[in-house]
């Protein structure tokens, strides 16, 4: 959690300052590049943590994990796509509707502050949560496929011995 919060603070501060204050174009562009780099870093670090878990706890290397992910997606195609539908609905609820509400109900004089605050809040919450959700979908599918493979490979035992 500190990793996500720490890396999310950079875009949070950047978004608030750029949306609320009139910053020079060079600062806005430079800070956008920094934000993109921080977001890529967040994805890389979360995926590395997943890889470390898969290697340590499940004995899976990268290729084996990707094979299991592919097999799990094929086996649970409906559940996989349902996650994307839910994520899309969350995007509408957490991004589209709040933006529409600000545009419709917040007076012009307060709109910059409200928008800056809303954008700043979305960075450590909605955006980071989305990254974690997407990686979590992959993790769940890989681990569940691993468990299913282990169950399938286990020798049959009499019912009383399980």
Coordinates of N, CA, C and O in Angstrom, one line a residue:
X1 N 0.8 -1.2 0.0 CA 0.0 0.0 0.0 C 0.9 1.3 0.0 O 0.5 2.2 -0.7
X2 N 1.9 1.3 0.8 CA 2.8 2.5 0.7 C 3.4 2.8 -0.7 O 3.5 3.9 -1.1
X3 N 3.7 1.7 -1.4 CA 4.2 1.8 -2.7 C 3.2 2.5 -3.6 O 3.6 3.5 -4.3
X4 N 2.0 2.1 -3.6 CA 0.9 2.7 -4.4 C 0.7 4.1 -4.0 O 0.6 5.0 -4.9
X5 N 0.5 4.4 -2.7 CA 0.3 5.7 -2.2 C 1.5 6.6 -2.6 O 1.3 7.7 -3.1
X6 N 2.7 6.2 -2.3 CA 3.9 7.0 -2.6 C 4.0 7.4 -4.1 O 4.2 8.5 -4.4
X7 N 3.8 6.4 -5.0 CA 3.9 6.7 -6.4 C 2.7 7.5 -6.9 O 2.8 8.2 -7.9
X8 N 1.6 7.4 -6.2 CA 0.4 8.1 -6.6 C 0.5 9.6 -6.2 O -0.3 10.4 -6.7
X9 N 1.3 9.9 -5.3 CA 1.4 11.3 -4.8 C 2.0 12.2 -5.9 O 1.6 13.4 -6.0
X10 N 2.9 11.7 -6.7 CA 3.5 12.6 -7.7 C 2.4 13.0 -8.7 O 2.2 14.2 -8.9
X11 N 1.6 12.1 -9.3 CA 0.5 12.6 -10.2 C -0.5 13.4 -9.5 O -1.1 14.3 -10.0
X12 N -0.8 13.1 -8.2 CA -1.8 13.9 -7.4 C -1.4 15.3 -7.3 O -2.2 16.2 -7.6
X13 N -0.2 15.6 -6.9 CA 0.3 17.0 -6.8 C 0.4 17.6 -8.1 O -0.1 18.8 -8.3
X14 N 0.9 16.9 -9.1 CA 1.0 17.5 -10.5 C -0.4 17.9 -11.0 O -0.5 18.9 -11.5
X15 N -1.3 17.0 -10.9 CA -2.7 17.3 -11.5 C -3.3 18.5 -10.8 O -3.9 19.3 -11.4
X16 N -3.2 18.5 -9.4 CA -3.8 19.6 -8.7 C -3.2 21.0 -9.2 O -3.9 21.9 -9.5
X17 N -1.8 21.0 -9.2 CA -1.1 22.2 -9.6 C -1.4 22.7 -11.0 O -1.7 23.8 -11.3
X18 N -1.4 21.7 -12.0 CA -1.6 22.0 -13.4 C -3.0 22.5 -13.6 O -3.3 23.4 -14.4
X19 N -4.0 21.8 -13.0 CA -5.4 22.1 -13.2 C -5.8 23.4 -12.5 O -6.5 24.3 -13.1
X20 N -5.3 23.6 -11.3 CA -5.7 24.8 -10.5 C -4.9 26.1 -10.9 O -5.5 27.2 -10.8
X21 N -3.7 25.9 -11.2 CA -2.8 27.1 -11.4 C -2.4 27.2 -12.9 O -2.4 26.2 -13.6
X22 N -2.2 28.4 -13.3 CA -1.7 28.6 -14.7 C -0.2 28.4 -14.7 O 0.6 29.4 -14.5
X23 N 0.2 27.2 -15.0 CA 1.6 26.9 -15.1 C 2.1 27.1 -16.5 O 1.4 26.9 -17.5
X24 N 3.4 27.4 -16.7 CA 4.0 27.5 -18.0 C 3.9 26.2 -18.8 O 3.9 25.1 -18.2
X25 N 3.7 26.3 -20.1 CA 3.6 25.1 -20.9 C 4.7 24.1 -20.8 O 4.4 22.9 -20.7
X26 N 5.9 24.6 -20.6 CA 7.0 23.7 -20.5 C 6.9 22.9 -19.2 O 7.2 21.7 -19.1
X27 N 6.5 23.5 -18.1 CA 6.3 22.8 -16.8 C 5.1 21.8 -16.9 O 5.3 20.7 -16.5
X28 N 4.1 22.2 -17.6 CA 2.9 21.3 -17.8 C 3.4 20.0 -18.6 O 3.1 18.9 -18.2
X29 N 4.1 20.2 -19.7 CA 4.5 19.1 -20.5 C 5.5 18.3 -19.7 O 5.5 17.0 -19.7
X30 N 6.5 18.9 -19.1 CA 7.5 18.2 -18.3 C 6.9 17.4 -17.2 O 7.3 16.2 -17.0
X31 N 5.9 18.0 -16.5 CA 5.3 17.2 -15.4 C 4.4 16.1 -15.9 O 4.3 15.1 -15.3
X32 N 3.8 16.2 -17.1 CA 3.1 15.1 -17.7 C 4.0 14.0 -18.1 O 3.6 12.8 -17.9
X33 N 5.2 14.3 -18.5 CA 6.1 13.2 -18.8 C 6.5 12.5 -17.5 O 6.6 11.3 -17.5
X34 N 6.7 13.3 -16.5 CA 7.1 12.7 -15.2 C 5.9 11.8 -14.7 O 6.1 10.7 -14.2
X35 N 4.7 12.3 -14.8 CA 3.5 11.5 -14.4 C 3.4 10.2 -15.2 O 3.2 9.1 -14.6
X36 N 3.6 10.2 -16.5 CA 3.6 9.0 -17.3 C 4.7 8.0 -16.8 O 4.4 6.8 -16.7
X37 N 5.8 8.6 -16.6 CA 6.9 7.7 -16.1 C 6.6 7.1 -14.7 O 6.8 5.9 -14.5
X38 N 6.0 7.8 -13.8 CA 5.6 7.3 -12.5 C 4.5 6.2 -12.7 O 4.5 5.2 -12.0
X39 N 3.6 6.4 -13.6 CA 2.5 5.4 -13.8 C 3.1 4.1 -14.4 O 2.7 3.0 -14.0
X40 N 4.0 4.3 -15.3 CA 4.7 3.1 -15.9 C 5.5 2.4 -14.8 O 5.4 1.1 -14.7
X41 N 6.2 3.1 -13.9 CA 6.9 2.6 -12.8 C 6.0 1.8 -11.9 O 6.3 0.7 -11.4
X42 N 4.8 2.3 -11.6 CA 3.8 1.7 -10.8 C 3.4 0.3 -11.3 O 3.4 -0.7 -10.7
X43 N 3.1 0.3 -12.6 CA 2.8 -1.0 -13.3 C 3.9 -2.0 -13.2 O 3.8 -3.1 -12.9
X44 N 5.1 -1.5 -13.5 CA 6.3 -2.4 -13.5 C 6.5 -3.0 -12.1 O 6.7 -4.2 -12.0
X45 N 6.4 -2.1 -11.1 CA 6.7 -2.6 -9.7 C 5.6 -3.6 -9.3 O 5.9 -4.6 -8.6
X46 N 4.4 -3.3 -9.6 CA 3.3 -4.2 -9.2 C 3.4 -5.6 -10.0 O 3.3 -6.6 -9.4
X47 N 3.8 -5.5 -11.2 CA 4.0 -6.8 -12.0 C 5.2 -7.5 -11.4 O 5.2 -8.8 -11.3
X48 N 6.2 -6.8 -11.0 CA 7.4 -7.5 -10.4 C 7.1 -8.1 -9.1 O 7.5 -9.2 -8.8
X49 N 6.2 -7.5 -8.3 CA 5.8 -8.1 -7.0 C 5.0 -9.4 -7.3 O 5.1 -10.4 -6.6
X50 N 4.1 -9.3 -8.4 CA 3.4 -10.5 -8.8 C 4.3 -11.6 -9.2 O 4.2 -12.8 -8.8
X51 N 5.3 -11.3 -10.0 CA 6.3 -12.3 -10.5 C 7.0 -12.9 -9.3 O 7.2 -14.1 -9.3
X52 N 7.4 -12.1 -8.4 CA 8.1 -12.6 -7.2 C 7.2 -13.6 -6.4 O 7.6 -14.6 -6.0
X53 N 5.9 -13.2 -6.3 CA 5.0 -14.1 -5.6 C 4.8 -15.4 -6.4 O 4.9 -16.5 -5.8
X54 N 4.6 -15.3 -7.7 CA 4.4 -16.5 -8.5 C 5.6 -17.4 -8.5 O 5.5 -18.6 -8.5
X55 N 6.8 -16.8 -8.5 CA 8.0 -17.6 -8.5 C 8.2 -18.3 -7.1 O 8.5 -19.5 -7.0
X56 N 8.1 -17.5 -6.0 CA 8.3 -18.0 -4.7 C 7.3 -18.9 -4.2 O 7.6 -20.0 -3.7
X57 N 6.0 -18.5 -4.3 CA 5.0 -19.3 -3.6 C 4.4 -20.4 -4.5 O 3.9 -21.4 -4.1
X58 N 4.5 -20.2 -5.8 CA 3.8 -21.2 -6.8 C 4.8 -21.8 -7.7 O 4.5 -22.7 -8.5
X59 N 6.1 -21.5 -7.6 CA 7.1 -22.1 -8.5 C 7.0 -21.8 -10.0 O 7.3 -22.7 -10.8
X60 N 6.4 -20.7 -10.3 CA 6.1 -20.4 -11.7 C 7.1 -19.3 -12.3 O 7.2 -18.3 -11.7
X61 N 7.7 -19.6 -13.4 CA 8.5 -18.6 -14.1 C 7.6 -17.8 -15.0 O 6.3 -18.1 -15.1
X62 N 8.1 -16.9 -15.7 CA 7.3 -16.0 -16.6 C 6.6 -16.7 -17.6 O 5.4 -16.5 -17.8
X63 N 7.2 -17.6 -18.4 CA 6.5 -18.3 -19.5 C 5.4 -19.2 -18.9 O 4.4 -19.3 -19.5
X64 N 5.7 -19.9 -17.9 CA 4.7 -20.8 -17.3 C 3.5 -20.0 -16.8 O 2.3 -20.4 -17.0
X65 N 3.8 -18.9 -16.2 CA 2.7 -18.0 -15.7 C 1.8 -17.5 -16.9 O 0.6 -17.5 -16.8
X66 N 2.5 -17.1 -18.0 CA 1.7 -16.6 -19.1 C 0.9 -17.8 -19.8 O -0.2 -17.5 -20.2
X67 N 1.5 -19.0 -19.8 CA 0.7 -20.1 -20.3 C -0.5 -20.4 -19.5 O -1.6 -20.6 -20.0
X68 N -0.3 -20.3 -18.2 CA -1.5 -20.6 -17.3 C -2.5 -19.5 -17.4 O -3.7 -19.7 -17.4
X69 N -2.0 -18.2 -17.6 CA -3.0 -17.1 -17.8 C -3.8 -17.3 -19.0 O -5.0 -17.2 -19.0
X70 N -3.1 -17.7 -20.1 CA -3.8 -18.0 -21.4 C -4.8 -19.1 -21.3 O -6.0 -19.0 -21.7
X71 N -4.4 -20.2 -20.6 CA -5.3 -21.3 -20.4 C -6.5 -20.9 -19.5 O -7.7 -21.3 -19.8
X72 N -6.2 -20.1 -18.5 CA -7.3 -19.7 -17.6 C -8.3 -18.7 -18.3 O -9.5 -18.8 -18.1
X73 N -7.8 -17.9 -19.1 CA -8.7 -17.0 -19.9 C -9.5 -17.8 -20.8 O -10.8 -17.5 -20.9
X74 N -9.0 -18.8 -21.5 CA -9.8 -19.6 -22.4 C -10.8 -20.4 -21.6 O -11.9 -20.5 -22.1
X75 N -10.5 -20.9 -20.4 CA -11.4 -21.7 -19.6 C -12.5 -20.8 -19.0 O -13.6 -21.3 -18.7
X76 N -12.2 -19.6 -18.7 CA -13.1 -18.7 -18.0 C -13.3 -17.4 -18.7 O -13.3 -16.4 -18.2
X77 N -13.6 -17.6 -20.0 CA -13.7 -16.4 -20.9 C -14.8 -15.4 -20.4 O -14.6 -14.2 -20.4
X78 N -16.0 -16.0 -20.0 CA -17.1 -15.1 -19.5 C -16.7 -14.3 -18.3 O -16.9 -13.1 -18.2
X79 N -16.1 -15.0 -17.3 CA -15.6 -14.3 -16.1 C -14.6 -13.3 -16.4 O -14.6 -12.2 -15.8
X80 N -13.7 -13.6 -17.3 CA -12.6 -12.6 -17.7 C -13.2 -11.4 -18.3 O -12.9 -10.3 -17.9
X81 N -14.1 -11.5 -19.3 CA -14.7 -10.4 -19.9 C -15.7 -9.6 -18.9 O -15.8 -8.4 -19.0
X82 N -16.3 -10.3 -18.0 CA -17.1 -9.7 -17.0 C -16.3 -8.7 -16.2 O -16.8 -7.6 -15.9
X83 N -15.1 -9.0 -15.9 CA -14.3 -8.1 -15.1 C -14.0 -6.8 -15.8 O -14.0 -5.7 -15.2
X84 N -13.9 -6.9 -17.1 CA -13.7 -5.7 -17.9 C -15.0 -4.9 -18.0 O -14.9 -3.6 -18.0
X85 N -16.1 -5.5 -18.0 CA -17.4 -4.8 -18.0 C -17.5 -4.1 -16.7 O -17.9 -2.9 -16.6
X86 N -17.2 -4.8 -15.6 CA -17.3 -4.1 -14.3 C -16.3 -3.0 -14.2 O -16.7 -1.9 -13.6
X87 N -15.1 -3.2 -14.7 CA -14.1 -2.1 -14.7 C -14.6 -0.9 -15.5 O -14.5 0.3 -15.1
X88 N -15.3 -1.2 -16.6 CA -15.9 -0.1 -17.4 C -17.0 0.6 -16.7 O -17.1 1.9 -16.7
X89 N -17.8 -0.1 -16.0 CA -18.9 0.5 -15.2 C -18.2 1.4 -14.1 O -18.7 2.5 -13.8
X90 N -17.2 0.9 -13.4 CA -16.5 1.6 -12.4 C -15.9 2.9 -13.0 O -16.0 4.0 -12.3
X91 N -15.4 2.9 -14.2 CA -14.9 4.1 -14.9 C -16.0 5.1 -15.0 O -15.8 6.3 -14.8
X92 N -17.2 4.6 -15.5 CA -18.3 5.6 -15.7 C -18.7 6.2 -14.3 O -18.9 7.4 -14.2
X93 N -18.8 5.4 -13.3 CA -19.2 5.9 -12.0 C -18.2 6.8 -11.3 O -18.5 7.8 -10.7
X94 N -16.9 6.4 -11.5 CA -15.9 7.2 -10.8 C -15.2 8.3 -11.6 O -14.5 9.1 -11.0
X95 N -15.5 8.3 -12.9 CA -14.8 9.3 -13.7 C -15.9 10.1 -14.5 O -15.9 11.4 -14.4
X96 N -16.6 9.5 -15.3 CA -17.6 10.2 -16.2 C -18.6 10.9 -15.4 O -18.9 12.1 -15.7
X97 N -19.3 10.3 -14.5 CA -20.4 10.9 -13.7 C -19.9 12.0 -12.9 O -20.5 13.1 -12.9
X98 N -18.8 11.9 -12.1 CA -18.3 13.0 -11.4 C -17.9 14.2 -12.2 O -18.2 15.4 -11.9
X99 N -17.3 14.0 -13.4 CA -17.0 15.1 -14.3 C -18.2 15.8 -14.8 O -18.3 17.0 -14.9
X100 N -19.2 15.0 -15.1 CA -20.5 15.6 -15.6 C -21.2 16.4 -14.4 O -21.8 17.4 -14.7
X101 N -21.1 15.9 -13.2 CA -21.7 16.6 -12.1 C -21.0 17.9 -11.8 O -21.7 18.9 -11.6
X102 N -19.7 17.9 -11.9 CA -18.9 19.2 -11.7 C -19.3 20.2 -12.8 O -19.6 21.3 -12.5
X103 N -19.4 19.7 -14.1 CA -19.8 20.6 -15.2 C -21.2 21.1 -15.0 O -21.5 22.3 -15.3
X104 N -22.1 20.3 -14.5 CA -23.5 20.7 -14.4 C -23.8 21.5 -13.1 O -24.6 22.5 -13.2
X105 N -23.1 21.2 -12.0 CA -23.6 21.8 -10.8 C -22.7 22.8 -10.1 O -23.0 23.5 -9.2
X106 N -21.4 22.7 -10.4 CA -20.4 23.6 -9.8 C -20.4 25.0 -10.5 O -20.1 25.0 -11.7
X107 N -20.5 26.0 -9.8 CA -20.4 27.4 -10.4 C -19.0 27.6 -11.1 O -18.0 27.0 -10.6
X108 N -19.0 28.4 -12.1 CA -17.7 28.7 -12.8 C -16.6 29.1 -11.9 O -15.5 28.7 -12.1
X109 N -16.9 29.9 -10.9 CA -15.8 30.5 -10.1 C -15.2 29.4 -9.2 O -14.0 29.5 -8.9
X110 N -15.9 28.3 -8.9 CA -15.3 27.3 -8.0 C -14.9 26.0 -8.8 O -14.3 25.1 -8.3
X111 N -15.2 26.0 -10.1 CA -15.0 24.8 -10.9 C -13.5 24.4 -11.0 O -13.2 23.2 -10.9
X112 N -12.6 25.4 -11.1 CA -11.1 25.0 -11.1 C -10.7 24.3 -9.9 O -10.0 23.3 -10.0
X113 N -11.1 24.8 -8.7 CA -10.7 24.2 -7.5 C -11.3 22.8 -7.3 O -10.6 21.9 -6.9
X114 N -12.6 22.7 -7.6 CA -13.3 21.4 -7.5 C -12.7 20.4 -8.4 O -12.4 19.3 -8.1
X115 N -12.5 20.8 -9.7 CA -11.9 19.9 -10.7 C -10.5 19.5 -10.3 O -10.1 18.3 -10.4
X116 N -9.7 20.5 -9.8 CA -8.3 20.1 -9.4 C -8.3 19.2 -8.2 O -7.5 18.2 -8.2
X117 N -9.2 19.4 -7.3 CA -9.3 18.5 -6.1 C -9.8 17.1 -6.6 O -9.2 16.1 -6.1
X118 N -10.8 17.1 -7.4 CA -11.3 15.8 -7.9 C -10.2 15.0 -8.6 O -10.0 13.8 -8.4
X119 N -9.5 15.7 -9.5 CA -8.5 15.0 -10.3 C -7.3 14.5 -9.4 O -6.8 13.4 -9.5
X120 N -7.0 15.3 -8.4 CA -6.0 14.9 -7.4 C -6.4 13.7 -6.6 O -5.6 12.8 -6.4
X121 N -7.6 13.6 -6.2 CA -8.2 12.5 -5.5 C -8.2 11.2 -6.3 O -7.9 10.1 -5.8
X122 N -8.5 11.4 -7.6 CA -8.6 10.2 -8.5 C -7.3 9.5 -8.7 O -7.2 8.3 -8.9
X123 N -6.2 10.2 -8.6 CA -4.9 9.6 -8.9 C -4.5 8.5 -7.9 O -4.1 7.5 -8.3
X124 N -4.6 8.8 -6.6 CA -4.2 7.7 -5.7 C -5.3 6.7 -5.4 O -5.1 5.7 -4.8
X125 N -6.5 7.0 -6.0 CA -7.6 6.0 -5.7 C -8.0 5.3 -7.0 O -7.6 4.2 -7.2
X126 N -8.6 6.0 -7.9 CA -9.2 5.3 -9.1 C -8.1 4.8 -10.0 O -8.2 3.6 -10.4
X127 N -7.1 5.6 -10.3 CA -6.1 5.2 -11.3 C -5.2 4.0 -10.7 O -5.0 3.0 -11.3
X128 N -4.8 4.2 -9.5 CA -4.0 3.1 -8.8 C -4.8 1.9 -8.6 O -4.3 0.8 -8.9
X129 N -6.1 2.1 -8.2 CA -7.0 0.9 -8.1 C -7.1 0.2 -9.4 O -7.2 -1.1 -9.4
X130 N -7.2 0.9 -10.5 CA -7.4 0.2 -11.8 C -6.2 -0.6 -12.1 O -6.3 -1.7 -12.6
X131 N -5.0 -0.1 -11.9 CA -3.8 -0.8 -12.1 C -3.8 -2.1 -11.3 O -3.5 -3.2 -11.8
X132 N -4.1 -2.0 -10.0 CA -4.1 -3.1 -9.1 C -5.2 -4.1 -9.5 O -5.0 -5.3 -9.4
X133 N -6.3 -3.6 -9.9 CA -7.4 -4.5 -10.4 C -7.0 -5.3 -11.6 O -7.2 -6.6 -11.6
X134 N -6.4 -4.7 -12.6 CA -6.0 -5.4 -13.8 C -4.9 -6.4 -13.5 O -5.0 -7.6 -14.0
X135 N -3.9 -6.1 -12.7 CA -2.9 -7.1 -12.3 C -3.5 -8.2 -11.5 O -3.2 -9.3 -11.6
X136 N -4.5 -7.8 -10.6 CA -5.1 -8.8 -9.8 C -5.9 -9.8 -10.6 O -6.0 -11.0 -10.2
X137 N -6.5 -9.3 -11.7 CA -7.3 -10.3 -12.5 C -6.3 -11.3 -13.0 O -6.6 -12.5 -13.0
X138 N -5.2 -10.9 -13.5 CA -4.2 -11.8 -14.0 C -3.7 -12.8 -12.9 O -3.6 -14.0 -13.1
X139 N -3.4 -12.2 -11.8 CA -2.9 -13.0 -10.6 C -4.0 -14.1 -10.3 O -3.6 -15.3 -10.1
X140 N -5.2 -13.7 -10.2 CA -6.2 -14.6 -9.8 C -6.4 -15.7 -10.8 O -6.4 -16.9 -10.4
X141 N -6.4 -15.4 -12.1 CA -6.5 -16.4 -13.1 C -5.3 -17.4 -13.1 O -5.4 -18.6 -13.2
X142 N -4.1 -16.8 -12.9 CA -2.9 -17.7 -12.9 C -2.9 -18.6 -11.7 O -2.7 -19.8 -11.8
X143 N -3.2 -18.1 -10.5 CA -3.2 -18.9 -9.3 C -4.3 -19.9 -9.3 O -4.1 -21.0 -8.9
X144 N -5.5 -19.5 -9.7 CA -6.6 -20.5 -9.8 C -6.3 -21.6 -10.8 O -6.6 -22.7 -10.6
X145 N -5.6 -21.2 -11.9 CA -5.2 -22.3 -12.9 C -4.2 -23.2 -12.3 O -4.2 -24.4 -12.5
X146 N -3.3 -22.6 -11.5 CA -2.2 -23.4 -10.8 C -2.9 -24.4 -9.9 O -2.6 -25.6 -9.9
X147 N -3.9 -23.9 -9.1 CA -4.6 -24.8 -8.1 C -5.4 -25.9 -8.9 O -5.4 -27.0 -8.5
X148 N -6.0 -25.5 -10.0 CA -6.8 -26.5 -10.8 C -5.9 -27.5 -11.3 O -6.2 -28.7 -11.4
X149 N -4.7 -27.1 -11.8 CA -3.7 -28.1 -12.4 C -3.2 -29.1 -11.3 O -3.1 -30.3 -11.5
X150 N -3.0 -28.5 -10.1 CA -2.5 -29.4 -9.0 C -3.6 -30.4 -8.6 O -3.3 -31.6 -8.3
X151 N -4.8 -30.0 -8.6 CA -5.9 -30.9 -8.2 C -6.1 -31.9 -9.3 O -6.2 -33.1 -9.0
X152 N -6.0 -31.5 -10.5 CA -6.1 -32.5 -11.6 C -4.9 -33.5 -11.6 O -5.1 -34.7 -12.0
X153 N -3.7 -33.1 -11.2 CA -2.6 -33.9 -11.2 C -2.5 -34.8 -10.0 O -1.7 -35.8 -10.0
X154 N -3.3 -34.5 -9.0 CA -3.2 -35.3 -7.7 C -3.8 -36.7 -8.0 O -4.8 -36.9 -8.7
X155 N -3.1 -37.7 -7.4 CA -3.6 -39.1 -7.5 C -5.0 -39.2 -6.8 O -5.2 -38.6 -5.8
X156 N -5.8 -40.1 -7.4 CA -7.1 -40.3 -6.7 C -6.9 -41.0 -5.4 O -6.1 -41.9 -5.2
X157 N -7.6 -40.5 -4.4 CA -7.5 -41.1 -3.0 C -8.9 -41.5 -2.7 O -9.9 -40.9 -3.1
X158 N -9.0 -42.5 -1.8 CA -10.3 -42.8 -1.3 C -10.9 -41.7 -0.6 O -10.2 -40.9 0.0
X159 N -12.2 -41.5 -0.7 CA -12.9 -40.4 -0.1 C -12.7 -40.1 1.3 O -12.6 -39.0 1.8
X160 N -12.5 -41.2 2.1 CA -12.2 -41.1 3.6 C -10.9 -40.5 3.9 O -10.6 -40.1 5.0
X161 N -9.9 -40.5 3.0 CA -8.5 -40.1 3.3 C -8.3 -38.6 2.9 O -7.2 -38.2 3.1
X162 N -9.1 -37.9 2.3 CA -8.9 -36.6 1.9 C -8.9 -35.6 3.0 O -9.0 -35.2 3.9

